[in-house]
Coordinates of N, CA and C in Angstrom, one line a residue:
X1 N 0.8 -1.2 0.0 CA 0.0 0.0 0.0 C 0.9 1.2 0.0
X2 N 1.7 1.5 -1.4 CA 2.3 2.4 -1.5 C 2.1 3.8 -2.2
X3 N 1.2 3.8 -2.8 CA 0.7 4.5 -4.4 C -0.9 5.0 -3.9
X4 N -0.2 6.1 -4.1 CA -2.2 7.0 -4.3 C -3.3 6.4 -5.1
X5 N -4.2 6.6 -4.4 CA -5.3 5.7 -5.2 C -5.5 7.4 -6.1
X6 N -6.3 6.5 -7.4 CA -6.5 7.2 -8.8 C -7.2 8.1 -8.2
X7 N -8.9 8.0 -7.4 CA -9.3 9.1 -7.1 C -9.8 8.7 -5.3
X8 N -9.4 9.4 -5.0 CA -9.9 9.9 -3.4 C -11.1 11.0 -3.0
X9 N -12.0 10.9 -2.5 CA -13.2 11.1 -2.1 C -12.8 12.7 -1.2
X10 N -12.9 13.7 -1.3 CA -12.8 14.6 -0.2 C -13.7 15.2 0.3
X11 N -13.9 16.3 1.0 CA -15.3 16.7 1.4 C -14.6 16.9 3.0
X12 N -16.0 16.8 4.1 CA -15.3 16.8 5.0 C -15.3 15.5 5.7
X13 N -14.4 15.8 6.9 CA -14.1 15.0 7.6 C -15.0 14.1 8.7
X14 N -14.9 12.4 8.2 CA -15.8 11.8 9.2 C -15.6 11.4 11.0
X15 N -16.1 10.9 11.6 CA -16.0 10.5 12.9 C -15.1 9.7 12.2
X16 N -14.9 8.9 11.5 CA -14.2 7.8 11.3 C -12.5 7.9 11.5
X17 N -12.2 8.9 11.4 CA -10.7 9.5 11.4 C -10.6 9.4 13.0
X18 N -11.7 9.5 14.3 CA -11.4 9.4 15.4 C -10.7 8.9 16.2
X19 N -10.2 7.6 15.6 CA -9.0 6.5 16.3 C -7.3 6.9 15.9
X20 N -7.8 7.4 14.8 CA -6.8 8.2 13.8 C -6.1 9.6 15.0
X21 N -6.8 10.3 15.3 CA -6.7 11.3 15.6 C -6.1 10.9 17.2
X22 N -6.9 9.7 18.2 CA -6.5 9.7 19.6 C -4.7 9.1 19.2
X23 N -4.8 8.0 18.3 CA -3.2 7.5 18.1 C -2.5 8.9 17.9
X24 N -2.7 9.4 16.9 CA -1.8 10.9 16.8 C -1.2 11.7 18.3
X25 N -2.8 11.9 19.1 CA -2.4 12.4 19.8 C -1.4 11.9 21.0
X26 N -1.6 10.3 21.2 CA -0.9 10.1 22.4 C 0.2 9.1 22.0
X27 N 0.2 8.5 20.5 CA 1.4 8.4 20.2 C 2.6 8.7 19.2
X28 N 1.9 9.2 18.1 CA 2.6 9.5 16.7 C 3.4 10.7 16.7
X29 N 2.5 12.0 17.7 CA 2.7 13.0 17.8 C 4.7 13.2 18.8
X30 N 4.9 12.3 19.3 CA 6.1 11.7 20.4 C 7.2 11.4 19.6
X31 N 6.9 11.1 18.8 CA 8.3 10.8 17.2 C 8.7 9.6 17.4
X32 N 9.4 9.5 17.3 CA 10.3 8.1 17.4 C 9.4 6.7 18.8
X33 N 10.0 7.2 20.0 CA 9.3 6.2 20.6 C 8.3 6.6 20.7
X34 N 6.8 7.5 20.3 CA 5.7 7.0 19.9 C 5.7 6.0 19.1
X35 N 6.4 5.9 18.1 CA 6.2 5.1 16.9 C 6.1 3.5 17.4
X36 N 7.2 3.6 18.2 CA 8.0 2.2 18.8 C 6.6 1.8 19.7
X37 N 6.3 3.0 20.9 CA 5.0 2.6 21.8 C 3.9 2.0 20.9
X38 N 3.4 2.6 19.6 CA 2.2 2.4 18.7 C 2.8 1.2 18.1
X39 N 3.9 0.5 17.6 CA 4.2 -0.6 17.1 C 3.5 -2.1 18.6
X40 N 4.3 -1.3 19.6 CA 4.1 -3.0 20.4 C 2.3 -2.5 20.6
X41 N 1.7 -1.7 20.7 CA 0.4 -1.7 21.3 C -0.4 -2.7 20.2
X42 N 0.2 -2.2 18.9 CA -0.7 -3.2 17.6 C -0.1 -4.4 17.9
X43 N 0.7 -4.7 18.2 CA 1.7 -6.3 18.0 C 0.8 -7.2 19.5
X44 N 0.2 -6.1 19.9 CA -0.2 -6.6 21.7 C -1.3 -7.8 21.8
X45 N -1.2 -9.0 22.3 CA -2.0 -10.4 22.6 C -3.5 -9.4 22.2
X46 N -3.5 -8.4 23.6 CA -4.7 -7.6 23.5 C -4.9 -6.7 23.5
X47 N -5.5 -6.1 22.0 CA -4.9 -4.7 21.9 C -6.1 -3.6 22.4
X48 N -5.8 -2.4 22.5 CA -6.8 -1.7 23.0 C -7.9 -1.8 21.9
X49 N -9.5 -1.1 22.5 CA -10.3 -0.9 21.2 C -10.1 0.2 20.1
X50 N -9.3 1.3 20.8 CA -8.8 2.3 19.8 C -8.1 1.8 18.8
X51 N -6.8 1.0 19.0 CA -6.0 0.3 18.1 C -6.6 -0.3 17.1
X52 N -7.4 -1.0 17.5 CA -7.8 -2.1 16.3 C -8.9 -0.9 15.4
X53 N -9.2 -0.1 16.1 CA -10.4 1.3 15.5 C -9.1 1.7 14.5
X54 N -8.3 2.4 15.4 CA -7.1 2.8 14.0 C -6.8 2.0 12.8
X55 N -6.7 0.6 12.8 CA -5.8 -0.2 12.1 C -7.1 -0.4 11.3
X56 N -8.2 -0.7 11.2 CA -9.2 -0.5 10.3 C -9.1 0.7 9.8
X57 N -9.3 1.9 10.3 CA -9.5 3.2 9.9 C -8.5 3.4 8.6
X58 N -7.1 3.1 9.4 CA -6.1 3.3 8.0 C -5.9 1.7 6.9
X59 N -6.7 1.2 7.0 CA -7.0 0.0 5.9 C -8.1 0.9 5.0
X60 N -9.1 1.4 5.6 CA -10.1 2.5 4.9 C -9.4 3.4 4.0
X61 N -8.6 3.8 4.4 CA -8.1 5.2 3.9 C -7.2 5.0 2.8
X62 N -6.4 4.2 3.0 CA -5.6 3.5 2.0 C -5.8 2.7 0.6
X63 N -7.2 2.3 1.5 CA -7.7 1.3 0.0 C -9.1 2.1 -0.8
X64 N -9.0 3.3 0.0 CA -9.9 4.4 -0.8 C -11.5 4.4 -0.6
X65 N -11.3 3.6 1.2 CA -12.9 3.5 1.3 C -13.0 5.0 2.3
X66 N -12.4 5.7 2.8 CA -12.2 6.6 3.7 C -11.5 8.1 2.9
X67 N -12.2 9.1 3.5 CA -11.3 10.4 3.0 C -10.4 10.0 3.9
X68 N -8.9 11.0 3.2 CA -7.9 11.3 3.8 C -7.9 12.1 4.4
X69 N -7.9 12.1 5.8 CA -7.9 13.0 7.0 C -6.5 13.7 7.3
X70 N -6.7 14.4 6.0 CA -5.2 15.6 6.3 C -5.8 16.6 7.0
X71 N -7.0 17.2 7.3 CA -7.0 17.9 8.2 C -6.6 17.4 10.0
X72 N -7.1 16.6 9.9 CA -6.9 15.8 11.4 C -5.0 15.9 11.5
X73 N -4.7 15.5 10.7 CA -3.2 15.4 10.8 C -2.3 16.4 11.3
X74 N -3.2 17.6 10.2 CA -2.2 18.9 10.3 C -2.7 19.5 11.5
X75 N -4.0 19.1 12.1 CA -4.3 20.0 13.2 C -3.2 19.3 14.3
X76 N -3.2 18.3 14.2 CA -2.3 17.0 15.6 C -1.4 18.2 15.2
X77 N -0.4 18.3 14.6 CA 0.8 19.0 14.4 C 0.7 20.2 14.7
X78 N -0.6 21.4 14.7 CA -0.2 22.3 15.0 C -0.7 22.7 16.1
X79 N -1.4 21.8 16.8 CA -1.8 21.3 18.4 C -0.1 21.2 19.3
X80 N 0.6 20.1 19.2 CA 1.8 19.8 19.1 C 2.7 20.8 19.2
X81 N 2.9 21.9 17.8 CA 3.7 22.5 18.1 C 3.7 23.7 19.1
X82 N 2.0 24.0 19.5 CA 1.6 25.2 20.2 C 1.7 24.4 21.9
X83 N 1.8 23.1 21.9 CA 2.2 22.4 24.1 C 3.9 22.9 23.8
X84 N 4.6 22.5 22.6 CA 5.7 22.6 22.4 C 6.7 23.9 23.0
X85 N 5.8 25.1 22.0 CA 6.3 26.8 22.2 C 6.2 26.8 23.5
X86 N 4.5 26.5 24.3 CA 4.1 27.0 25.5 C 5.5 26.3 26.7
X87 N 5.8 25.1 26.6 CA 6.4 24.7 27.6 C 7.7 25.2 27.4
X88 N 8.1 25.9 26.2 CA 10.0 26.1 25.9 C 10.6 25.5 24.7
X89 N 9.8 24.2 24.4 CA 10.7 22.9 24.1 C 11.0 23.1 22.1
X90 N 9.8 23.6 21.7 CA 9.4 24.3 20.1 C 10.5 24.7 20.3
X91 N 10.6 25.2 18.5 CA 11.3 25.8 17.8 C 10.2 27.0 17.5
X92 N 10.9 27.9 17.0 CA 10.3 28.9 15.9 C 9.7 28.7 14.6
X93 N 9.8 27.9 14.3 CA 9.4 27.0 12.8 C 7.7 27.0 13.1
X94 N 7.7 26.9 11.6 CA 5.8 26.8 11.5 C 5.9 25.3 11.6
X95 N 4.6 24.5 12.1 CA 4.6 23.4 12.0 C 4.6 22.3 10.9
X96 N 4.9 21.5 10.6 CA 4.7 20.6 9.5 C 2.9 20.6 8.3
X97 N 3.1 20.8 7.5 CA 1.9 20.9 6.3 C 1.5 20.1 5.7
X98 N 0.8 19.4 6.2 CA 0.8 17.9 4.9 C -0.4 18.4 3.8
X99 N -0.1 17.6 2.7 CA -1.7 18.2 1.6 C -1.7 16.8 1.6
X100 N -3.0 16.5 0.5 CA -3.5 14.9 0.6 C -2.3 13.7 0.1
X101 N -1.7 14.3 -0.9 CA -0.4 13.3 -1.5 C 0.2 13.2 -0.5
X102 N 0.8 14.2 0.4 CA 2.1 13.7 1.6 C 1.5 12.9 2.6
X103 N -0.3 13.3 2.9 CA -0.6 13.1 4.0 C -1.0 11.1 4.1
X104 N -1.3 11.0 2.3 CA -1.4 9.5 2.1 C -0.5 8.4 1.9
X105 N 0.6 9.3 1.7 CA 2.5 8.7 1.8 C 2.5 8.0 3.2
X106 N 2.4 9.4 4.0 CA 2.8 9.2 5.8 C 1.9 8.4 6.2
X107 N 1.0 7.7 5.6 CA 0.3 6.8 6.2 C 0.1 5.5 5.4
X108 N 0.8 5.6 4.4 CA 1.1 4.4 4.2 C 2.6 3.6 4.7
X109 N 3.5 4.8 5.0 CA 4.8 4.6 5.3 C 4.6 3.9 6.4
X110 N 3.6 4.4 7.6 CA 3.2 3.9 9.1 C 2.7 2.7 8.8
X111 N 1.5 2.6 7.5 CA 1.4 0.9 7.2 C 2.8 -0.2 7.4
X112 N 3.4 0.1 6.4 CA 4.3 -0.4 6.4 C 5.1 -1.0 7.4
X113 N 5.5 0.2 8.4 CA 6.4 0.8 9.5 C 5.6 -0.5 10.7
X114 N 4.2 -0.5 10.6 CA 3.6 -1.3 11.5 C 3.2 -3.0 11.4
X115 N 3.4 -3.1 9.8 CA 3.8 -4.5 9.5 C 2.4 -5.1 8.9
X116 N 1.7 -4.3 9.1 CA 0.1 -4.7 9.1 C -0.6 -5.4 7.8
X117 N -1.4 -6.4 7.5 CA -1.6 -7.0 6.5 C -2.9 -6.6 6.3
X118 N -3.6 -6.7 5.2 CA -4.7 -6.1 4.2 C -5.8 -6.8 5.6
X119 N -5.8 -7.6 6.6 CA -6.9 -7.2 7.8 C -7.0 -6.4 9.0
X120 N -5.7 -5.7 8.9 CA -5.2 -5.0 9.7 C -4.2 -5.7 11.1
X121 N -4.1 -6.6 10.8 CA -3.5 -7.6 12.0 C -1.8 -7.8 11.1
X122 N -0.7 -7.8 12.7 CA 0.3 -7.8 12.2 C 0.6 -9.0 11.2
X123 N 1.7 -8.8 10.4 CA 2.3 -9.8 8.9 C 2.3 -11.3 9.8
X124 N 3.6 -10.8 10.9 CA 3.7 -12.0 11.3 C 3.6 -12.6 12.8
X125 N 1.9 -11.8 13.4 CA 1.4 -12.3 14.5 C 1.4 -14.1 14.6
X126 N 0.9 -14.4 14.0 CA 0.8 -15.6 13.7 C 2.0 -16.5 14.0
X127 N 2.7 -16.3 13.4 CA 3.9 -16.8 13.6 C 4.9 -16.6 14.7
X128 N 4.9 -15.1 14.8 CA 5.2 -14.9 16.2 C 4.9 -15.2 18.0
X129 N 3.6 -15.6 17.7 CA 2.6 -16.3 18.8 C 3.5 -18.2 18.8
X130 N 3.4 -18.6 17.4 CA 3.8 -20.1 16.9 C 5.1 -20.1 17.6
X131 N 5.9 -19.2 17.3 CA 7.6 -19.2 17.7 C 7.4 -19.2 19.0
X132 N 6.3 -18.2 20.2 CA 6.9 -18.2 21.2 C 6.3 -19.7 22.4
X133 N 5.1 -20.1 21.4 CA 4.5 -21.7 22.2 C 5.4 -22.2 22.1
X134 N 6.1 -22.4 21.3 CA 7.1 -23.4 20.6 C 8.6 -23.2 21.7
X135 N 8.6 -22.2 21.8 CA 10.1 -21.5 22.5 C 9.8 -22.1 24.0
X136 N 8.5 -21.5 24.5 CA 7.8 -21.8 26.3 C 7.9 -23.4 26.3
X137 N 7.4 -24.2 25.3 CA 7.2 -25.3 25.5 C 8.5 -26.2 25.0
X138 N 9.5 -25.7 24.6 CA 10.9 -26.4 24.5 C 11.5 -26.5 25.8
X139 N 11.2 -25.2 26.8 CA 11.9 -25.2 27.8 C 11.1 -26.0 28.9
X140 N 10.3 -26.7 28.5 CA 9.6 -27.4 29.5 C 10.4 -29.1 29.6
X141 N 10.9 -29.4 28.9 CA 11.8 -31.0 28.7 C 12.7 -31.2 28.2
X142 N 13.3 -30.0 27.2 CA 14.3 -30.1 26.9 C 15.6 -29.3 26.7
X143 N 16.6 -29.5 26.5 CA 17.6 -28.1 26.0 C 18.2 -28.9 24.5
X144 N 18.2 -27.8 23.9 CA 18.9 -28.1 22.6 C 18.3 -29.3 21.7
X145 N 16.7 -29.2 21.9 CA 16.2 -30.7 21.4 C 16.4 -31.9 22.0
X146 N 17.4 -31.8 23.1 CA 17.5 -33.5 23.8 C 16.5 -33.4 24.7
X147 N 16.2 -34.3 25.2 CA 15.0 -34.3 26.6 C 15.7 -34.7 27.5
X148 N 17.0 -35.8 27.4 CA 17.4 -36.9 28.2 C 18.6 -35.9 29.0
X149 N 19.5 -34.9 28.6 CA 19.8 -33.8 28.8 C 19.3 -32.7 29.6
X150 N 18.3 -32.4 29.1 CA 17.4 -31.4 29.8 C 17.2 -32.2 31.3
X151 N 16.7 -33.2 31.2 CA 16.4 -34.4 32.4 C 17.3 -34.1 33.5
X152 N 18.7 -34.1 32.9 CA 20.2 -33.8 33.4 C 20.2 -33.1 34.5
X153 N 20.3 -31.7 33.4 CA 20.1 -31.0 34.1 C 19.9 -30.3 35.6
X154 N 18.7 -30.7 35.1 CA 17.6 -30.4 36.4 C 17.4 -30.7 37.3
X155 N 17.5 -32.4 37.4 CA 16.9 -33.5 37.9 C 17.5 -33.9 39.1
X156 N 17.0 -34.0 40.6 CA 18.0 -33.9 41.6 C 17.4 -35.8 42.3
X157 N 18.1 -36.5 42.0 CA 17.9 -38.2 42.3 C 17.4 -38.4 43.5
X158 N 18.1 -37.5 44.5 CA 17.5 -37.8 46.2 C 16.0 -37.3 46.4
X159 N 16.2 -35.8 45.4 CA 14.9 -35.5 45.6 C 13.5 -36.5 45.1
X160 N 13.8 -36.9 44.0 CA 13.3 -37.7 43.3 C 12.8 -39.2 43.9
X161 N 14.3 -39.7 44.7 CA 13.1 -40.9 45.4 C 13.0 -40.4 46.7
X162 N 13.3 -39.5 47.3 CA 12.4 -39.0 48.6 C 11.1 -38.6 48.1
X163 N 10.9 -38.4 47.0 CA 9.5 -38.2 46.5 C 8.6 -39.2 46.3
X164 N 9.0 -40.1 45.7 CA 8.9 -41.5 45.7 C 8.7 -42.2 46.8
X165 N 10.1 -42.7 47.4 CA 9.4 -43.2 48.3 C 8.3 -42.6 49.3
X166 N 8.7 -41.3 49.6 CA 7.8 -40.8 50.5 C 6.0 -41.1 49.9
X167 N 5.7 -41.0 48.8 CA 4.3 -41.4 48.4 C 3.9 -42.7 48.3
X168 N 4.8 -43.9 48.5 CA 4.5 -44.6 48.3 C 4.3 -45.3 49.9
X169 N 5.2 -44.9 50.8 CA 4.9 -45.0 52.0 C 3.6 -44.2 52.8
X170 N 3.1 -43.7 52.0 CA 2.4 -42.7 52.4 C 0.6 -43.4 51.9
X171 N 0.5 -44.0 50.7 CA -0.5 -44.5 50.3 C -0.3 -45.5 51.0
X172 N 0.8 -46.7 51.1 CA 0.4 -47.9 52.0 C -0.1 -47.9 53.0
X173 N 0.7 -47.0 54.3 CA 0.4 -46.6 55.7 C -0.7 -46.4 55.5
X174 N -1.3 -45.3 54.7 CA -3.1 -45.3 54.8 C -3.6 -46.3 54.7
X175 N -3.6 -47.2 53.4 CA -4.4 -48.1 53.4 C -4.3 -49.1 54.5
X176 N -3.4 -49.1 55.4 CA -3.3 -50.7 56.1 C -4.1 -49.8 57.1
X177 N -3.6 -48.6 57.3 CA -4.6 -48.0 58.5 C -6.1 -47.7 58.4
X178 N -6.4 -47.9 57.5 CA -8.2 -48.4 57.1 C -8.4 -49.8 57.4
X179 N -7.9 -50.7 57.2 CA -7.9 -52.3 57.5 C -7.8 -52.8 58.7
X180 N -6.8 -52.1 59.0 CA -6.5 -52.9 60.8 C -7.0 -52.0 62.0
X181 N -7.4 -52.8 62.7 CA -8.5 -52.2 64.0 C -7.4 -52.4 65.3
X182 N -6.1 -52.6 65.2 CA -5.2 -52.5 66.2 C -5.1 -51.3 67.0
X183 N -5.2 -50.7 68.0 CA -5.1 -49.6 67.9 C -3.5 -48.9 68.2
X184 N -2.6 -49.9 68.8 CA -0.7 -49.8 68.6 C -0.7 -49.6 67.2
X185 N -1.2 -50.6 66.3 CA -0.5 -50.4 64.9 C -1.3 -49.4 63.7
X186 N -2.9 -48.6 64.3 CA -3.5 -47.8 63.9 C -2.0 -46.5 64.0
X187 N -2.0 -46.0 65.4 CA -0.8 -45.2 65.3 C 0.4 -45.3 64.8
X188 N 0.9 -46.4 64.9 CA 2.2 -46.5 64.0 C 1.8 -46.3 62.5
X189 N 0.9 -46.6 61.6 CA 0.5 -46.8 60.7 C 0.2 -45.4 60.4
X190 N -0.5 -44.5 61.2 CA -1.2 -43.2 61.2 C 0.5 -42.4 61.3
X191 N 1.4 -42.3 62.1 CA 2.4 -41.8 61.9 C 3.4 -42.0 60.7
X192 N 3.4 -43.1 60.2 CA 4.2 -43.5 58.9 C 3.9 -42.8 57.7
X193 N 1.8 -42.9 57.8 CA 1.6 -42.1 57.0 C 1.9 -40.5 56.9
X194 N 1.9 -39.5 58.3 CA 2.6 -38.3 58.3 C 3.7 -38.4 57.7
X195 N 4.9 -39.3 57.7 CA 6.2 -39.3 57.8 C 6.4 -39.5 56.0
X196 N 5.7 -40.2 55.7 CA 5.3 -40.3 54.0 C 5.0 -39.0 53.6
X197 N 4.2 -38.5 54.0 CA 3.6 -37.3 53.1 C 4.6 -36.2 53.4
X198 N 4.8 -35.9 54.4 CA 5.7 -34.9 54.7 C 7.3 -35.2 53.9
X199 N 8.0 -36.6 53.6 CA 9.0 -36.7 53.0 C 8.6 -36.7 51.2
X200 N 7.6 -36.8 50.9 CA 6.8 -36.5 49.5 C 6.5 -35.3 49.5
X201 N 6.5 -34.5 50.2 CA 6.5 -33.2 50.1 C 7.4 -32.5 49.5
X202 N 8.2 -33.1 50.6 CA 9.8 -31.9 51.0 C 10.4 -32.2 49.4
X203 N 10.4 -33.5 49.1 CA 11.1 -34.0 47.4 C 10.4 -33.5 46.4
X204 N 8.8 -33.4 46.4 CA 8.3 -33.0 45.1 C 8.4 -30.9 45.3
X205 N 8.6 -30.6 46.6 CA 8.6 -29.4 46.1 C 10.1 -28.8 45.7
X206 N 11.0 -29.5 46.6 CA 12.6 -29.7 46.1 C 12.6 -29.8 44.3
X207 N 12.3 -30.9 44.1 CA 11.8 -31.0 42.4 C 11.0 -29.8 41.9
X208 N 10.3 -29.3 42.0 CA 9.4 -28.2 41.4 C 10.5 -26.9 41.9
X209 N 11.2 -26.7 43.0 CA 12.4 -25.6 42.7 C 13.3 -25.4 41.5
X210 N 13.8 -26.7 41.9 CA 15.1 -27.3 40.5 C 14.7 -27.0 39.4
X211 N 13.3 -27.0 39.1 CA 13.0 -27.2 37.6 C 12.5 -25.2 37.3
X212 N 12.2 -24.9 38.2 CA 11.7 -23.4 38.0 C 12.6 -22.3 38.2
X213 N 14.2 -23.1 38.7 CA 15.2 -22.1 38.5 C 16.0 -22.7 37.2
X214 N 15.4 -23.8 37.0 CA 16.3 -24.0 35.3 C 15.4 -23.3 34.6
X215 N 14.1 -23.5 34.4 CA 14.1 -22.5 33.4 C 14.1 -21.1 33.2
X216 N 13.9 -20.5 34.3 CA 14.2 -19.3 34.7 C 15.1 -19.3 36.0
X217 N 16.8 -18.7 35.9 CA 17.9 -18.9 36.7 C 17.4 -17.4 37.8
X218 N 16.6 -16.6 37.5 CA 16.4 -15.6 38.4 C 14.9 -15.6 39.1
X219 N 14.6 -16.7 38.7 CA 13.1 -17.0 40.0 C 13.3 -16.5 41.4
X220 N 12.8 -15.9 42.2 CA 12.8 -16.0 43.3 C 13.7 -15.3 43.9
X221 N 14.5 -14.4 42.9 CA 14.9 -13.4 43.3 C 14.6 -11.7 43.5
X222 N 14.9 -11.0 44.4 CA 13.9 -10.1 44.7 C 14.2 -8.8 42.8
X223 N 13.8 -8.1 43.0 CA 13.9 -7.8 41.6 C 14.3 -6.0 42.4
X224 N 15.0 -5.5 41.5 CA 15.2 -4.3 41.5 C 14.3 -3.2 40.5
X225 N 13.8 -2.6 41.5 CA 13.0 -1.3 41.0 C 13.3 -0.6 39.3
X226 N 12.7 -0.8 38.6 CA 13.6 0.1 37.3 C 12.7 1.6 36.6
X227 N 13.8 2.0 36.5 CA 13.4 4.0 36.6 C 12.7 3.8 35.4
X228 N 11.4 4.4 35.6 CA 10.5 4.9 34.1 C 10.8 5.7 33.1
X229 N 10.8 5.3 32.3 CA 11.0 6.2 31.0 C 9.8 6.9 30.4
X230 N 10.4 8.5 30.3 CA 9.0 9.4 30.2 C 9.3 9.6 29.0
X231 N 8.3 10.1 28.4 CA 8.2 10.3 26.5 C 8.1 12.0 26.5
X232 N 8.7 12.3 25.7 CA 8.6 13.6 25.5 C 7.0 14.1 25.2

């Protein structure tokens, strides 16, 4: 969606430019990391309702079902430059002019820029979603494709038959303590079974550590604060 359509519809401007107009304002207008903020918001699992309003809006406008909302544009800009003067930050320069040719360039350039395909949804959502199941679920059994390796790893043996045995001591002692009406060997039976569950504990949660600091080696560590980044 590179090339001006033959004829474009003008007149005035619809509500439809409206999603058009909030993106401008709270991200396009920011330059660069607007751009970057407006990229991950579209690329996002779940995107706001404005976004997906935009990303239709500029599939309209492009494929010539929507005027070109060069007025919305040029106003964003000279909105912009007038917070700009008032706070210091402006220049003396008039603000940027688009007419319909420039203003249907810069918006297809942002097509582009945003990766977006003829439904408004990113090129390569799809695949991107596919890569990262694929990526979460590699690190669940294996490293480098082996499983028996990955196993390696992780895998701590004491914990493993203290887990083991401990549930297995742990199911028998109950059952024999449902059968027998002794009441010496009800308690011994009744403590064996504590002694089971609590050593099938201590192993399977031992095992559930091991395995949640291999796949992530910074689990459970406390995290340091990090400074916000403000946008112009």
């Amino acid at each position: 969606m590179s090339e001006q359509p033959t004829s474009v519809p003008l007149g005035p401007q619809k509500a439809s430019a409206h999603a058009l107009a909030v993106v401008m304002r709270d991200y396009l207008s920011y330059g660069e990391s607007g751009m970057e903020d407006l990229r991950t918001a579209v690329n996002a699992r779940r995107r706001k309702p404005v976004i997906s309003a935009f990303c239709g809006e500029l599939h309209q406008i492009l494929t010539n079902q929507a005027p070109i909302p060069t007025e919305v544009i040029n106003r964003e800009f000279r909105r912009r430059a007038k917070e700009e003067a008032a706070a210091g930050e402006g220049a003396s320069d008039e603000p940027v002019v688009y007419d319909d040719q420039e203003a249907y360039e810069a918006l297809a350039d942002l097509w582009d820029y945003l990766g977006l395909n003829p439904d408004g949804e990113p090129e390569d959502s799809d695949a991107t979603l596919k890569s990262a199941i694929r990526e979460r679920r590699s690190q669940l059994l294996w490293v480098d494709g082996d499983p028996v390796e990955a196993l390696k790893a992780w895998m701590s043996w004491r914990s493993l038959a203290l887990f083991l045995g401990g549930s297995v001591l742990c199911t028998a002692s109950w059952a024999l303590y449902e059968r027998i009406d002794i009441g010496f060997v009800r308690g011994l039976l009744l403590l064996l079974t504590i002694i089971g569950f609590v050593g099938a504990s201590i192993g399977g949660g031992a095992l559930w550590l091991r395995r949640v600091r291999y796949v992530n080696p910074d689990a459970f560590l406390p995290k340091k604060p990090e400074p916000k980044e403000e946008r112009r």
